[in-house]
Every structure is written in structure tokens, then in C-alpha cells.
CSV table of C-alpha atoms and ligand atoms in Angstrom, one decimal:
chain,number,residue,atom,x,y,z
A,29,MET,CA,-2.6,-22.5,30.0
A,30,HIS,CA,-1.3,-25.2,27.3
A,31,GLU,CA,0.3,-22.6,24.9
A,32,LEU,CA,3.2,-22.9,27.6
A,33,SER,CA,3.7,-26.4,26.6
A,34,ILE,CA,2.9,-25.5,22.5
A,35,ALA,CA,5.4,-22.8,22.6
A,36,ARG,CA,7.8,-24.5,24.5
A,37,SER,CA,7.4,-27.8,21.6
A,38,VAL,CA,7.7,-24.9,18.9
A,39,ILE,CA,11.1,-23.2,20.3
A,40,ASP,CA,12.8,-26.8,20.8
A,41,LEU,CA,12.1,-27.8,17.2
A,42,ALA,CA,13.1,-24.8,15.4
A,43,VAL,CA,16.3,-24.6,17.9
A,44,LYS,CA,17.2,-28.3,17.2
A,45,ASN,CA,16.5,-27.2,13.2
A,46,CYS,CA,18.7,-24.6,13.4
A,47,LEU,CA,21.6,-25.9,15.3
A,48,ASP,CA,21.6,-29.2,12.7
A,49,ASN,CA,21.9,-27.1,10.0
A,50,GLY,CA,24.9,-25.4,11.4
A,51,HIS,CA,23.3,-21.7,12.5
A,52,THR,CA,23.8,-20.0,16.1
A,53,ALA,CA,20.3,-17.9,16.2
A,54,ILE,CA,16.3,-17.4,15.3
A,55,GLU,CA,15.4,-14.4,13.6
A,56,LYS,CA,11.6,-15.7,12.8
A,57,ILE,CA,9.4,-18.3,13.4
A,58,ILE,CA,6.2,-18.6,11.3
A,59,LEU,CA,3.2,-20.8,12.4
A,60,SER,CA,0.1,-21.8,10.8
A,61,ILE,CA,-2.8,-21.5,13.5
A,62,GLY,CA,-5.9,-22.7,12.7
A,63,ALA,CA,-9.4,-21.2,14.3
A,64,ALA,CA,-10.3,-24.5,15.8
A,65,SER,CA,-7.2,-25.4,16.8
A,66,GLY,CA,-7.8,-24.3,20.6
A,67,VAL,CA,-5.1,-22.1,20.3
A,68,MET,CA,-5.4,-18.4,21.8
A,69,PRO,CA,-2.5,-16.7,19.2
A,70,ASP,CA,-2.1,-13.8,22.0
A,71,ALA,CA,-1.5,-16.7,24.5
A,72,LEU,CA,0.9,-17.9,22.3
A,73,SER,CA,2.8,-15.2,21.8
A,74,PHE,CA,3.3,-14.1,25.5
A,75,ALA,CA,4.0,-17.9,25.9
A,76,PHE,CA,7.0,-17.8,23.5
A,77,ASP,CA,8.5,-14.4,24.6
A,78,VAL,CA,8.9,-15.8,28.0
A,79,ILE,CA,10.2,-19.2,27.1
A,80,LYS,CA,12.7,-18.1,24.2
A,81,GLN,CA,14.9,-15.9,26.5
A,82,ASP,CA,17.8,-18.1,27.1
A,83,THR,CA,17.5,-20.0,23.6
A,84,ILE,CA,18.8,-18.9,20.4
A,85,ALA,CA,15.6,-17.6,19.5
A,86,ALA,CA,15.5,-15.0,22.2
A,87,GLY,CA,16.0,-12.4,19.4
A,88,ALA,CA,13.2,-14.4,17.3
A,89,VAL,CA,9.7,-12.9,16.2
A,90,LEU,CA,6.9,-15.1,16.2
A,91,CYS,CA,4.5,-14.9,13.4
A,92,ILE,CA,1.3,-16.6,12.8
A,93,ASN,CA,-1.1,-16.5,10.2
A,94,ALA,CA,-4.5,-17.7,11.3
A,95,VAL,CA,-6.1,-19.8,9.2
A,96,PRO,CA,-9.7,-19.7,8.9
A,97,VAL,CA,-12.7,-22.6,10.0
A,98,SER,CA,-13.7,-24.0,6.7
A,99,GLY,CA,-16.2,-26.3,5.5
A,100,VAL,CA,-18.1,-27.9,2.9
A,101,CYS,CA,-22.3,-28.2,3.3
A,102,SER,CA,-24.3,-31.7,3.0
A,103,ASP,CA,-27.0,-30.2,1.5
A,104,CYS,CA,-26.7,-27.5,-0.6
A,105,LYS,CA,-22.7,-28.7,-1.2
A,106,GLY,CA,-22.1,-24.8,-0.9
A,107,GLU,CA,-18.3,-24.5,1.0
A,108,PHE,CA,-17.4,-22.0,3.4
A,109,ALA,CA,-14.7,-20.4,5.4
A,110,SER,CA,-15.0,-18.1,8.4
A,111,CYS,CA,-12.7,-16.3,11.1
A,112,ASP,CA,-15.7,-15.4,13.0
A,113,GLY,CA,-15.4,-17.9,16.0
A,114,PRO,CA,-14.3,-21.6,16.6
A,115,PHE,CA,-16.8,-23.0,15.6
A,116,ILE,CA,-19.4,-22.9,12.7
A,117,ILE,CA,-22.8,-24.4,13.8
A,118,ASN,CA,-24.6,-23.8,10.5
A,119,CYS,CA,-24.4,-23.3,6.5
A,120,PRO,CA,-24.0,-20.3,5.8
A,121,HIS,CA,-25.7,-20.5,2.6
A,122,CYS,CA,-28.7,-22.5,3.6
A,123,ASP,CA,-28.8,-23.0,7.1
A,124,SER,CA,-28.5,-26.6,7.3
A,125,ALA,CA,-26.8,-28.4,10.2
A,126,ALA,CA,-25.1,-31.1,8.2
A,127,ILE,CA,-22.0,-29.4,8.1
A,128,THR,CA,-18.5,-31.2,7.6
A,129,VAL,CA,-15.5,-28.8,9.1
A,130,THR,CA,-12.4,-29.5,6.5
A,131,GLY,CA,-10.0,-26.9,7.7
A,132,GLY,CA,-8.9,-25.0,11.2
A,133,PHE,CA,-7.4,-27.3,13.0
A,134,GLU,CA,-3.8,-26.7,11.8
A,135,LEU,CA,-1.0,-25.9,14.0
A,136,ASP,CA,2.1,-26.3,11.7
A,137,MET,CA,5.6,-24.7,11.8
A,138,ILE,CA,5.9,-23.0,8.8
A,139,GLU,CA,9.0,-21.2,8.4
A,140,ILE,CA,11.9,-20.9,10.1
A,141,GLU,CA,14.3,-17.9,9.5
A,142,VAL,CA,18.0,-18.3,10.8
A,143,LYS,CA,21.1,-16.4,10.9
B,3,ZN,ZN1,-25.5,-25.2,3.2
């Protein structure tokens, strides 16, 4: 379950940021997670709640922005986005398989709210 190590990295980074700026507690962490990143948001939330204990993020809420997979079709030049699954196989416009995935791999910390 690699969500555990991701949650630990997120909390470590947030704690360091918070302390470096003279704050003592983290209230909220907002992450952006792409549907193709391979990260399960539910598993990450669970891991976050376990790892945050005994840190200054113990009272923090984790908010996850789900980013859809997006892409562009080489045949019809159509652009598309989908939240349905981690991978898109065919263009939803013309059913071509000649697609390039352009987004959905994100795993970014967007915002940390501190006390
Ligand atoms: Zn197409």
C-alpha cells in the first residue's frame, strides 16, 4: 500500500513548511490527485488519518481534488476528459485509439492551512 508512504511524505512536507514559517499546527491540507496517478484517494485519506497522529497535523483535514484524465486525439484533434477510470483507451469522439493522455498524473500539494 504505497499510499502510506505518500501520506507520510505529504505530512512531512506540510509539517516542515508549517514549522519553517513559524506556525504550530496544521488545519487543512489540500491535494490534487489525478485519476491516472495510481493513488487511491480513499486509501490515502485512511493512511493520512493514521500517520497524522502525534504530529502537528493531528487535527488536520485532508481534502483531495480529483483531477480527471484528459487527453487529445491524434485523428480528430478532439480533446476530452474523463473521471470514469484511470485510463482512456479510445477517443470518445471518433473511437480512435491514437490518443495522447495529457493530464491526470498529478499528485500535488495545493495548499496548507495553518494556525
Ligand atoms: Zn478522435
